[in-house]
Amino acid sequence: MNRRINKIAVLGAGIMGSRIALHFANIGCKVLLLDMVPREPNDLEKAKGLDTSSPIVRNRIVNDLFLAAQKASPSPVYNSKVVKRVSLGNFDDDMSKIKDVDWVIEVVVERLDIKKLIYDKVEAHRKPGTLITSNTSGIPIHLMSEGRSEDFQQHFCGTHFFNPPRYLRLLEIIPGPKTKPEIIDFLMHYGDLYLGKQTVLCKDTPAFIANRLGIYAMVQTIRAAEEMGLTIEEVDKLTGPVVGRPKSGTFRLSDVVGLDTTVNVCNNLNGILTTDESVAAFDLPSIMAKLMENKWLGDKTGQGFYKKTKDEKGKTVILSLDFNTMEYRPSMKSSFETLNATKSIDNLADRFGVLLTGKDKAAAFYRKTFTDGFRYATNRIPEIADELYRIDDAIKAGFGWQMGLFETADAVGVKKFIEIAEAENNKPAQWVYDMLAGGNETFYKIEQGKKFYYDINSATYKVIPGTEAFIILDNIRKTNVIWSNAGSSIYDLGDGIAGVEFRSKMNTFGAEVVEGLNKAYSLAEKDFRGLVVGNDSNEAFSAGANLAMLFMFAIEQEFDEINMMIAQFQQTMMRARYSSIPVVTAPHTLALGGGCELNLHADKVVAAAETYMGLVEVGVGLIPAGGGTKEMALRCSDLYQPGDSELNILQSAFMNIAQAKVSTSASEAMEMNYLKEGRDQIVLNRSRLIAEAKQAALELADNGYTQPVKRNDIKVQGKAGIALFKAGIKAMRLGKYISDHDALIADKLAYVISGGDLSYAQNVTEDYLLDLEREAFLSLCGEKKTLERMQGLLTGGKPPRN
């Protein structure tokens, strides 16, 4: 379909509307954001003599809501500039402006009568053919489209974003009775490619897919906690990262979302479900009813399952609700034998067999809740979805689960999982038994690098639609590996492109990763046309260097070993740029320290939009010495233009390193000069990242890639730069903003990024700057306070501020 989205209108500027507007601004769209006109001026406006005719008064609601959205944490914007793409107005004065937009998204309060009033206004001004969608989370789509014009109904459907829209990847697409198929196809594609979403096609059923399953799981988890006598902290530990779910767990998530939101969904489902055999599950557990009665709704009311308070020293303390007394008490640590048994199991899929077969209360909790959720999901096919993968996709993208319900059953073994379910009186739907009787023992399988799902209607396996163009390393792990060690693997990605992934904890650089990276360069130079460095980790592209070995050498004062280690690391980074084949990196989530330095040296970076990049070594008492400081001096040199204030440009780079600043997005990383405008690429949909990086490597190779020559024209500032930085460092120290050791680290950084103690600005080589880096790094490794910072990070996860 030849349709472009350049400008959209968002009707409703509340929490969801304002953030949806800002996410469209993130991707470059112009946005018109409207909300209602206040009934009368507020006291301040009255004091100024303003009445309801004043534009200040008439746009007060939208202005206030939009300002609040900009200040929200986590930030809804990739960078501060995108805010300028949003214009504000109100329903009465500005609705006529929707005639100029390509897509109208309604995000007003969840009341059908109010939505219909808004649609009356939309119909009066909307240009025929314009997309019109609703962000409703539960009102039936067919009820909203009733009585509307034919063109309206043909271009109308549900587009249900999840909060916060920038970060949660799910976008449910729900057709109405008369929605044109090509409109649905367009939105499925647009949401995937341009908004970076996992688009899931839903039926027009109560709460659609994710909320139907996710709210069911949440309420049943709370009910199980009550029945089994588990504490809030215990449940949040059991339902967090150990099972591949957000660290908030169940109760903390409820506080963040707002208990009233969950209760509203439950009440709505209770009122409209007629064929659901488990409708009683949406009756509120007693603890939820008590909290609603007390209006303890979570963060929005200051207390819910948890409560923040201050101790006598003014320090923030987190209290937990005791179900028995309904009073708050200090949070308690929890421990379970079953969880302890999984500590050495890094692969999530391998944990479930242990978690479900343990002998303690944790394992009993998992057997009860996992099999119940699975039973419920099997019974929802075909009611809410015809294909099982849609259920897994929705729950993963909407609630941040790493593995879906059917994927979890596969991880345990479907036959074994069903035995556990039957023992818990949670027998699944008949189609599961039919699947097994037909000789099909898994819900998914991998063949030729593609993931197939079991299609119930045809009793065959089919490729998951829309994923044909993705490269998922899990799908090629068994067939395409050409070399591996304990910390890395090298793949044949096809078409003459090799790929290397890190597999250490948080993908940190240790000996095995450095070995794997150098092996990848050599193999790619010999047998391939290009190399992609990337992974499918949910945690980090790379969180930097593994400090354990460095700390050991530093404690023993083995400076020759440290020097050799850093020199090797520098050369490994440099090979990314000076190989005979193009090297493309595919960062995402965390790219810190050495993870950032590798990207700085790549021929091209294809970054996920949610990439948090920074040179953070000063936090552990060091400076970037894998070419990071050198590279920022080089990039500053390339920015200098005649008449520029060169020291100001250099100072910006210095401050980013000295403050260990981490970008809040790939877009901000570009502003910080960690990514290069016009060369590097930002990808919205993380699932497409490695495929896009492979394509970039192919394009570089096809365009006649030539091995670069080391630079000898890097302009450094010498003593002028050092003097500028030393003055600032001294002022910071006198103001007690930094410690003596912070000042020492900053002095070393200033010396290196300025090119050393040179009498005047002049050109130097990369090797010269690398030597300065290494010398400064070595000297800091001999400092006691640096060792204390390294030890703090290694033992407690947080360096001391010494």
XYZ file of C-alpha atoms in Angstrom, residues 16 23 78 159-173 187-201 210 246 392-402 407 466-467 470 472 536-538 588-589 608-610 612 683-689:
67
model
C -0.775 7.471 27.143
C 7.160 8.466 20.384
C 15.148 10.011 22.405
C -4.021 0.283 17.801
C -3.335 -0.589 21.429
C 0.032 0.696 22.663
C 1.398 -0.369 26.028
C 2.732 2.024 28.653
C 5.358 3.411 28.356
C 4.997 3.478 24.538
C 8.671 4.193 23.908
C 9.897 1.177 25.844
C 7.249 -1.559 25.771
C 7.378 -3.200 22.379
C 3.826 -4.445 21.981
C 1.369 -2.865 19.549
C -1.879 -4.789 19.267
C -3.757 -4.261 16.000
C -0.352 -0.949 10.248
C 1.259 -4.318 10.994
C 4.184 -3.359 8.762
C 4.411 0.269 9.879
C 4.364 -0.617 13.568
C 7.152 -3.125 13.064
C 9.441 -1.127 10.775
C 8.917 2.483 11.844
C 7.691 2.330 15.431
C 9.946 -0.570 16.417
C 7.043 -2.611 17.764
C 6.143 -6.262 18.001
C 2.882 -5.918 16.122
C 0.337 -8.578 17.040
C -2.910 -9.061 15.135
C -1.869 -9.339 26.281
C 11.110 -7.721 34.671
C 3.486 -15.701 23.222
C 4.425 -12.606 21.194
C 1.824 -10.468 22.960
C 2.659 -11.514 26.517
C 6.406 -11.118 25.911
C 6.232 -7.716 24.271
C 3.446 -6.329 26.465
C 4.666 -7.513 29.859
C 8.409 -7.810 29.250
C 8.624 -11.601 29.539
C 11.613 -13.201 27.823
C 7.956 -21.508 24.822
C 6.960 -11.579 9.288
C 10.127 -13.138 10.718
C 15.102 -11.567 10.754
C 17.941 -14.613 15.240
C 20.558 -11.340 20.968
C 21.133 -10.692 24.674
C 18.364 -8.991 26.616
C 21.724 -2.396 21.859
C 20.806 -1.811 25.499
C 19.104 -0.239 18.237
C 17.177 2.901 19.145
C 17.371 1.826 22.782
C 22.762 3.330 26.173
C 17.083 0.705 13.913
C 13.753 0.973 15.725
C 12.869 -2.722 15.845
C 15.481 -4.623 17.828
C 14.485 -7.903 16.148
C 15.769 -6.548 12.831
C 19.133 -5.421 14.190
